[in-house]
Short mmCIF file of C-alpha atoms in Angstrom, two decimals:
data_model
loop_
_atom_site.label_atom_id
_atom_site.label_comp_id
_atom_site.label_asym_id
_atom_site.label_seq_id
_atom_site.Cartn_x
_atom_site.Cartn_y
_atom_site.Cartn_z
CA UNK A 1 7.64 26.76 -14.26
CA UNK A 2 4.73 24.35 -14.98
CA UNK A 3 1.24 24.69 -13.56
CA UNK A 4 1.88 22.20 -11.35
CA UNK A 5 4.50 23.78 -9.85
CA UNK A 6 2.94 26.72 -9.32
CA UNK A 7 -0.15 24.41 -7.75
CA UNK A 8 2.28 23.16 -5.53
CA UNK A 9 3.42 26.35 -4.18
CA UNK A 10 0.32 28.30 -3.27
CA UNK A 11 -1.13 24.61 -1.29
CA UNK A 12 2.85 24.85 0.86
CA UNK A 13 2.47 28.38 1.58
CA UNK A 14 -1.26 27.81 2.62
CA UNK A 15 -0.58 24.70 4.54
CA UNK A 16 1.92 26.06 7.03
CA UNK A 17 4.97 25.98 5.23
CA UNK A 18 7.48 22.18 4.71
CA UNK A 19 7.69 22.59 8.37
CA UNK A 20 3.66 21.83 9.08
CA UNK A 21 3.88 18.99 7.17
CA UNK A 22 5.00 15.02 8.37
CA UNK A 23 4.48 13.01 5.07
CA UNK A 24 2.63 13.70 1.61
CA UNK A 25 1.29 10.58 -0.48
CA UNK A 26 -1.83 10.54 -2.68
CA UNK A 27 -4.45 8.30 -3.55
CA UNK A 28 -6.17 8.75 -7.97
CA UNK A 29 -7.63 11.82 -7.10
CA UNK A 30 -6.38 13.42 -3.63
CA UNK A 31 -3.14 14.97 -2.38
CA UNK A 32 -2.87 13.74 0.82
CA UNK A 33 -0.98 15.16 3.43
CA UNK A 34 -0.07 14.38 7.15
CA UNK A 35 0.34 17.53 8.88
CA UNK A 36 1.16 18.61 12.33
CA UNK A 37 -0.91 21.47 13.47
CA UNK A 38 -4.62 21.86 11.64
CA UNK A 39 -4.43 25.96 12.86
CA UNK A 40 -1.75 26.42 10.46
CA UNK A 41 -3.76 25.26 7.38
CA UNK A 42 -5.48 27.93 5.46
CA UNK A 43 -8.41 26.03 4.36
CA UNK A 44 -10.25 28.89 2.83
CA UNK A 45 -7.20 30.01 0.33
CA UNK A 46 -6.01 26.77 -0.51
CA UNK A 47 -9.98 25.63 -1.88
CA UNK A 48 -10.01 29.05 -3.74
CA UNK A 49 -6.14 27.74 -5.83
CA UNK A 50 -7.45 26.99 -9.41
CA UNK A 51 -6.51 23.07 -10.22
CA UNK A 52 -7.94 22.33 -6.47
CA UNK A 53 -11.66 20.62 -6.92
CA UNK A 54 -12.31 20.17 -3.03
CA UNK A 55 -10.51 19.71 0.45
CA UNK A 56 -11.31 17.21 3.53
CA UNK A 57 -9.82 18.34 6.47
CA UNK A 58 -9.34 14.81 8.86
CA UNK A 59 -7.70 14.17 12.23
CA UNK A 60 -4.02 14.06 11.36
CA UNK A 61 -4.37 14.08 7.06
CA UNK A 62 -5.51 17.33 5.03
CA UNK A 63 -6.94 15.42 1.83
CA UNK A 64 -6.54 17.69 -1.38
CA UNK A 65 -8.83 17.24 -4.06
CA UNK A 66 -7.16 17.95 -7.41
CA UNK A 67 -8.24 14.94 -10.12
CA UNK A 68 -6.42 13.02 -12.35
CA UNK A 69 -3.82 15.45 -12.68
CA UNK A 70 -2.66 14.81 -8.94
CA UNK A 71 0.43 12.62 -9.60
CA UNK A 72 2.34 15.90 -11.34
CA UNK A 73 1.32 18.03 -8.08
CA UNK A 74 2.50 15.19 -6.01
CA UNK A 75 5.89 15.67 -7.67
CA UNK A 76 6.45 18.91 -7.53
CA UNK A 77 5.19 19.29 -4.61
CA UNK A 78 7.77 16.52 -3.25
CA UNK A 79 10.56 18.38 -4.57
CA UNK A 80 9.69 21.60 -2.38
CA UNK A 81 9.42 19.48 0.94
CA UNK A 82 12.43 17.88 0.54
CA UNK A 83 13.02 15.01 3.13
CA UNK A 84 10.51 15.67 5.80
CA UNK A 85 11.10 12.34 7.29
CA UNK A 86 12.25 13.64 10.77
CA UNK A 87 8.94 15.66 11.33
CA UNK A 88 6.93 14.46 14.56
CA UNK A 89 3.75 15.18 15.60
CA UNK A 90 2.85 15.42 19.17
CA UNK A 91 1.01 11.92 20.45
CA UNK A 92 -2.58 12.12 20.19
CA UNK A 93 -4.74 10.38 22.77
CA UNK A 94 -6.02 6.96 21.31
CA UNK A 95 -9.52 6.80 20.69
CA UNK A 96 -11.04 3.59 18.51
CA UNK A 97 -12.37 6.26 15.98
CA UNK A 98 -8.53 7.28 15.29
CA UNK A 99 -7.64 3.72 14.76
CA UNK A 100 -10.44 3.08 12.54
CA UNK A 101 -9.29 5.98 10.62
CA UNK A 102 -5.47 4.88 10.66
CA UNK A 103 -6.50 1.25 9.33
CA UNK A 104 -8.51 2.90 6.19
CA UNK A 105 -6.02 5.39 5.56
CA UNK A 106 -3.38 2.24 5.08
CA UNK A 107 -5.46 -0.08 3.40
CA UNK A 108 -6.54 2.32 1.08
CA UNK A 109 -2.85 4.42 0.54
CA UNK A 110 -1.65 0.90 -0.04
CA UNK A 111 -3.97 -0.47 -2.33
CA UNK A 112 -4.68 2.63 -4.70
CA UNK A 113 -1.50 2.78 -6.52
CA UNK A 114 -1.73 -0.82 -7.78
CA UNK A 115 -5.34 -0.30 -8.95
CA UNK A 116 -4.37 -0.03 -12.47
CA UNK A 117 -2.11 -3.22 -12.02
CA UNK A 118 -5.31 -4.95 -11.20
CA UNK A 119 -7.41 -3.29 -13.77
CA UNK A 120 -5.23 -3.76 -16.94
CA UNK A 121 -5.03 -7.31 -16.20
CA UNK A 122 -8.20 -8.03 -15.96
CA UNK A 123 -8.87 -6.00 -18.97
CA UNK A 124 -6.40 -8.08 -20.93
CA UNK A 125 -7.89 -11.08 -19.56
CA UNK A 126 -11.35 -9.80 -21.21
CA UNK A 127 -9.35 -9.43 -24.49
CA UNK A 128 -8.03 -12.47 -24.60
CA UNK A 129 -11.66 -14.18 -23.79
CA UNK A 130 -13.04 -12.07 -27.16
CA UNK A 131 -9.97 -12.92 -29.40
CA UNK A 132 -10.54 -16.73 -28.71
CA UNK A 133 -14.63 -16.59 -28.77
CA UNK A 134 -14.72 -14.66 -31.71
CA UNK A 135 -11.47 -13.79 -33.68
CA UNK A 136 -10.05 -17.62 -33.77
CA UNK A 137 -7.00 -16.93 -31.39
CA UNK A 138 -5.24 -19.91 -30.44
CA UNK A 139 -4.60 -21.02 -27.15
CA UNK A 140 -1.14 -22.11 -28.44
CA UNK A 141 -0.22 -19.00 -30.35
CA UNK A 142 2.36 -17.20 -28.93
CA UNK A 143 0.53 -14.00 -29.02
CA UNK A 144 -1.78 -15.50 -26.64
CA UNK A 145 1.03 -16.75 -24.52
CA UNK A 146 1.91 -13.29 -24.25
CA UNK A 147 -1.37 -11.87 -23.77
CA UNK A 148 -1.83 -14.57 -20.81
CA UNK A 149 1.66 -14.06 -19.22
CA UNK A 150 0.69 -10.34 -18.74
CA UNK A 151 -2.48 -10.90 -17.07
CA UNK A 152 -1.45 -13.65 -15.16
CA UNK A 153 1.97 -11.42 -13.77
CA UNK A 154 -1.09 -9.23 -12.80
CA UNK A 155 -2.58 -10.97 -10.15
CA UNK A 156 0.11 -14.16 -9.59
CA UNK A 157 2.88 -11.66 -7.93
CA UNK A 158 0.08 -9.31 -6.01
CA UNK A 159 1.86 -9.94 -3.05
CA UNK A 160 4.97 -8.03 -4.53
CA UNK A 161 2.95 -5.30 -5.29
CA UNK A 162 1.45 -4.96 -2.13
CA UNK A 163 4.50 -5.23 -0.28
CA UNK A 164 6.24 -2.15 -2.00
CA UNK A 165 2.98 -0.06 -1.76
CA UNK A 166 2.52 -0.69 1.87
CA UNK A 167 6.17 -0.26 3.07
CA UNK A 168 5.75 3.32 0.96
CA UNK A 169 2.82 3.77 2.86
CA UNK A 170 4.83 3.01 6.45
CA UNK A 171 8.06 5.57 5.14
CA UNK A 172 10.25 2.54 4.63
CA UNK A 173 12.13 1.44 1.67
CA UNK A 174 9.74 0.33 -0.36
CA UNK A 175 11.73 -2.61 -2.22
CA UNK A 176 11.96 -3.95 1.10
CA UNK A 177 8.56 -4.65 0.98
CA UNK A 178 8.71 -5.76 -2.80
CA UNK A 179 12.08 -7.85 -1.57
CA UNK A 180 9.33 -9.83 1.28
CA UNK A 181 6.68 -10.36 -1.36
CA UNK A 182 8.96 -11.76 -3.95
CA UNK A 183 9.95 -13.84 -0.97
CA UNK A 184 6.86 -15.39 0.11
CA UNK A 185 5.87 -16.11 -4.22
CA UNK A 186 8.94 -17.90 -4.70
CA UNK A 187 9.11 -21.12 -6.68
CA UNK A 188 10.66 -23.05 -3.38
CA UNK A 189 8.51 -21.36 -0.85
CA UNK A 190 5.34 -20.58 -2.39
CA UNK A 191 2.80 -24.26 -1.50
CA UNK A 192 5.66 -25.70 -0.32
CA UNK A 193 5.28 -29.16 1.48
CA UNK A 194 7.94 -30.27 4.44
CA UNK A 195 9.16 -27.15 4.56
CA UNK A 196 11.09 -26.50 8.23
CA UNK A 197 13.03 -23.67 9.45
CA UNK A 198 15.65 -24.55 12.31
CA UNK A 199 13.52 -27.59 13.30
CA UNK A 200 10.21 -25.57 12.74
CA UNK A 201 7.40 -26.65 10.64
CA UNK A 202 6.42 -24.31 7.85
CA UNK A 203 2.49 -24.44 7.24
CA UNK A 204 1.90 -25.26 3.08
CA UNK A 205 0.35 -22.28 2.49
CA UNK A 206 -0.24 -20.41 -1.54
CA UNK A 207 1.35 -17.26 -0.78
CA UNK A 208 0.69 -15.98 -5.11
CA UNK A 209 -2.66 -13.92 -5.29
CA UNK A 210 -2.83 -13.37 -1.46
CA UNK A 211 -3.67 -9.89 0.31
CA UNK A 212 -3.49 -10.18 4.08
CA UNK A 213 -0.30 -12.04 4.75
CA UNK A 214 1.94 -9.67 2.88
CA UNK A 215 0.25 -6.43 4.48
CA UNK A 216 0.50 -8.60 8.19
CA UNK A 217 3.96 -8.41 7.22
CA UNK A 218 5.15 -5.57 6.17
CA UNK A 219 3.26 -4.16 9.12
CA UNK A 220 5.93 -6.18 11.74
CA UNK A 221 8.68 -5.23 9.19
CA UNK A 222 7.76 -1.71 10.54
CA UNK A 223 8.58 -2.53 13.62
CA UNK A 224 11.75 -4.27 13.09
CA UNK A 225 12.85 -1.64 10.89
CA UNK A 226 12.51 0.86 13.73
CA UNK A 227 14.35 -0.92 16.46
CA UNK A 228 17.11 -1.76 14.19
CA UNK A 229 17.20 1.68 12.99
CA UNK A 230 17.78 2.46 16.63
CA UNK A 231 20.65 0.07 17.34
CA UNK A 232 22.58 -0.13 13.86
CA UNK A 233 25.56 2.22 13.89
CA UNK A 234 24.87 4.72 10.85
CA UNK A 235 28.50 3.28 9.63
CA UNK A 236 27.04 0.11 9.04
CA UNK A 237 23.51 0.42 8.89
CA UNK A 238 23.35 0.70 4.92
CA UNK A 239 24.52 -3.23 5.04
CA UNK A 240 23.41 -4.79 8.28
CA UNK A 241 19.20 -2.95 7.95
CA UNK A 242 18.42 -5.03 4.85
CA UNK A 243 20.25 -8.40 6.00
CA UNK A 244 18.54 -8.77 9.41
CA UNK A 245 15.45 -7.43 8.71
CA UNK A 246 14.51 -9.61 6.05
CA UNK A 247 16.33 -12.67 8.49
CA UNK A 248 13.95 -11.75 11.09
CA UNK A 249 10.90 -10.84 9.11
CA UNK A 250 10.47 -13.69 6.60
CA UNK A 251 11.00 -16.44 9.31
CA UNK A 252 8.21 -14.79 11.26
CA UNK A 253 5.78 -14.43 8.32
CA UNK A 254 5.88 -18.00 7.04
CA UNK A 255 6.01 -19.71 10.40
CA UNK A 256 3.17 -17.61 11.85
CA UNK A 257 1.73 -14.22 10.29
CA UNK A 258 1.29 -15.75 6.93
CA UNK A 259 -0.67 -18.45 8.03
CA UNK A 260 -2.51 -16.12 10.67
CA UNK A 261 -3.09 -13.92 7.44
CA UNK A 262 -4.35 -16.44 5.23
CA UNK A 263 -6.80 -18.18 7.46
CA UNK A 264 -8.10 -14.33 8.09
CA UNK A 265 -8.48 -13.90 4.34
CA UNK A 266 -10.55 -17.31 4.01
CA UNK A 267 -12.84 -16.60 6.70
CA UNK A 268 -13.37 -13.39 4.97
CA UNK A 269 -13.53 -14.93 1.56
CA UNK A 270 -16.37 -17.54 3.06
CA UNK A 271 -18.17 -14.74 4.86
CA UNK A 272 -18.79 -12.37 1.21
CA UNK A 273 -19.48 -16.38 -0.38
CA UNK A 274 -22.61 -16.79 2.35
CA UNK A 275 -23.62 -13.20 1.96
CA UNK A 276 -24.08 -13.27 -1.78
CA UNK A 277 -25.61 -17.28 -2.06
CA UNK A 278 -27.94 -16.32 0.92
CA UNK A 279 -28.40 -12.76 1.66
CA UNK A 280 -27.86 -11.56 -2.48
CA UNK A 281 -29.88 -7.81 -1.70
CA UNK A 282 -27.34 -7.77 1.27
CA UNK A 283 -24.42 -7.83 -1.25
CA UNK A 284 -25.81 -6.11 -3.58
CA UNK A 285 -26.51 -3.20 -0.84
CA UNK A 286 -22.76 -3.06 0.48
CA UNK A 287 -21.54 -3.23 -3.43
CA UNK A 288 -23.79 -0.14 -4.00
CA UNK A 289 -22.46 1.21 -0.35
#
């Protein structure tokens, strides 16, 4: 057995056993694990396994801090928990701190995995900037064609990435949430003018590079996805899930969430523009924050 394996072992024994646990993701550096009751966890052993750097114990997530090496962990430690999809935890009593919590948790479990998307794009961007200042790369060559197509699929189809990452990050099938980006980027949908739906007007909105109106809906695909789990007879479900969830979802997003989402995302696009033109320490502060 690998190291990782035997990583994996000592933090389920220490953590209560598969049956203590709800859900396991992680983030570049942390195992992070949803648990149901915190007097199960042996904090003390599991910060003493070698490979473990740290632990943060939080209201409903035990964060494990292993390093770069936490993807192999993750798997292994997957493939000792099985399915653990029907574990509940008791309802906790809302408080605005939990929510809080709940929103960062999401935002960053979804974002976090397509961090190196992001990255080597814009690194390949920088490359392509440097061949043409100073190595004589045409524009019209096809190597920078190339070059340019991957950093472009980097940031033009965001919303795809997003929307598999965040349906992960909700338990659902996760090219569901691919399936609703690809959707919304779409050649015929994507800036579309006159568009209607059953005598609705569409709003003409640029759908490639957004954040917010993918996340806004995979969020109410989460919901649909639970009530239709609830009515579907399991005979059928495999068929009749996909085809009116995505019937019910994508109508909804581009008539109203999408737009909801992007006007959000300009306001908060205008708000960091005014901050760093008028108040530049003030940026410069939250960026060192």
């Amino acid at each position: 057995m690998s190291k990782y394996h035997d990583i994996a072992v000592k933090i389920l024994s220490d953590i209560g056993g598969k049956d203590n646990v709800i859900n396991v993701n992680h983030c570049a550096t942390r195992l992070r694990i949803q648990y149901k009751d915190k007097n199960n966890i042996d904090d003390n052993d599991i910060s003493k396994i070698e490979g473990v750097a740290g632990t943060v114990l939080r209201e409903d997530e035990y964060q494990i801090v292993i390093g770069t090496d936490v993807g192999n962990v993750y798997n292994e430690f997957s493939k000792l928990i099985g399915d653990v999809s029907g574990q509940k935890k008791s309802r906790t009593e809302f408080t605005w701190k939990h929510l809080g919590q709940v929103v960062i948790d999401f935002i960053s479990g979804t974002f976090v995995p397509i961090l190196g998307v992001l990255v080597a794009a814009g690194l390949v961007s920088a490359v392509l900037n440097i061949g043409v200042s100073f190595f004589g790369l045409s524009t019209k060559s096809g190597s920078y064609t190339i070059l340019d197509g991957i950093y472009e699929a980097g940031y033009y189809f965001l919303p795809l990435y997003l929307g598999y990452s965040a349906a992960k990050k909700l338990n659902m099938n996760p090219m569901m949430g691919a399936f609703l980006g690809a959707t919304l980027v779409y050649k015929t949908i994507d800036s579309a003018k006159g568009l209607e739906f059953l005598g609705l007007s569409v709003p003409q909105i640029q759908y490639n590079t957004s954040v917010i109106p993918i996340l806004l809906g995979v969020l109410f695909m989460k919901l649909i996805d639970i009530g239709i789990d609830k009515i579907t007879p399991k005979s059928i479900k495999f068929f009749t899930k996909p085809l009116i969830t995505m019937l019910i979802v994508v109508p909804v997003t581009l008539l109203w969430l999408g737009p909801l989402g992007f006007q959000i995302g300009t306001i908060i696009a205008n708000a960091l523009s005014f901050i760093n033109l008028k108040l530049g320490w003030v940026s410069v502060g939250l960026m060192g924050a």
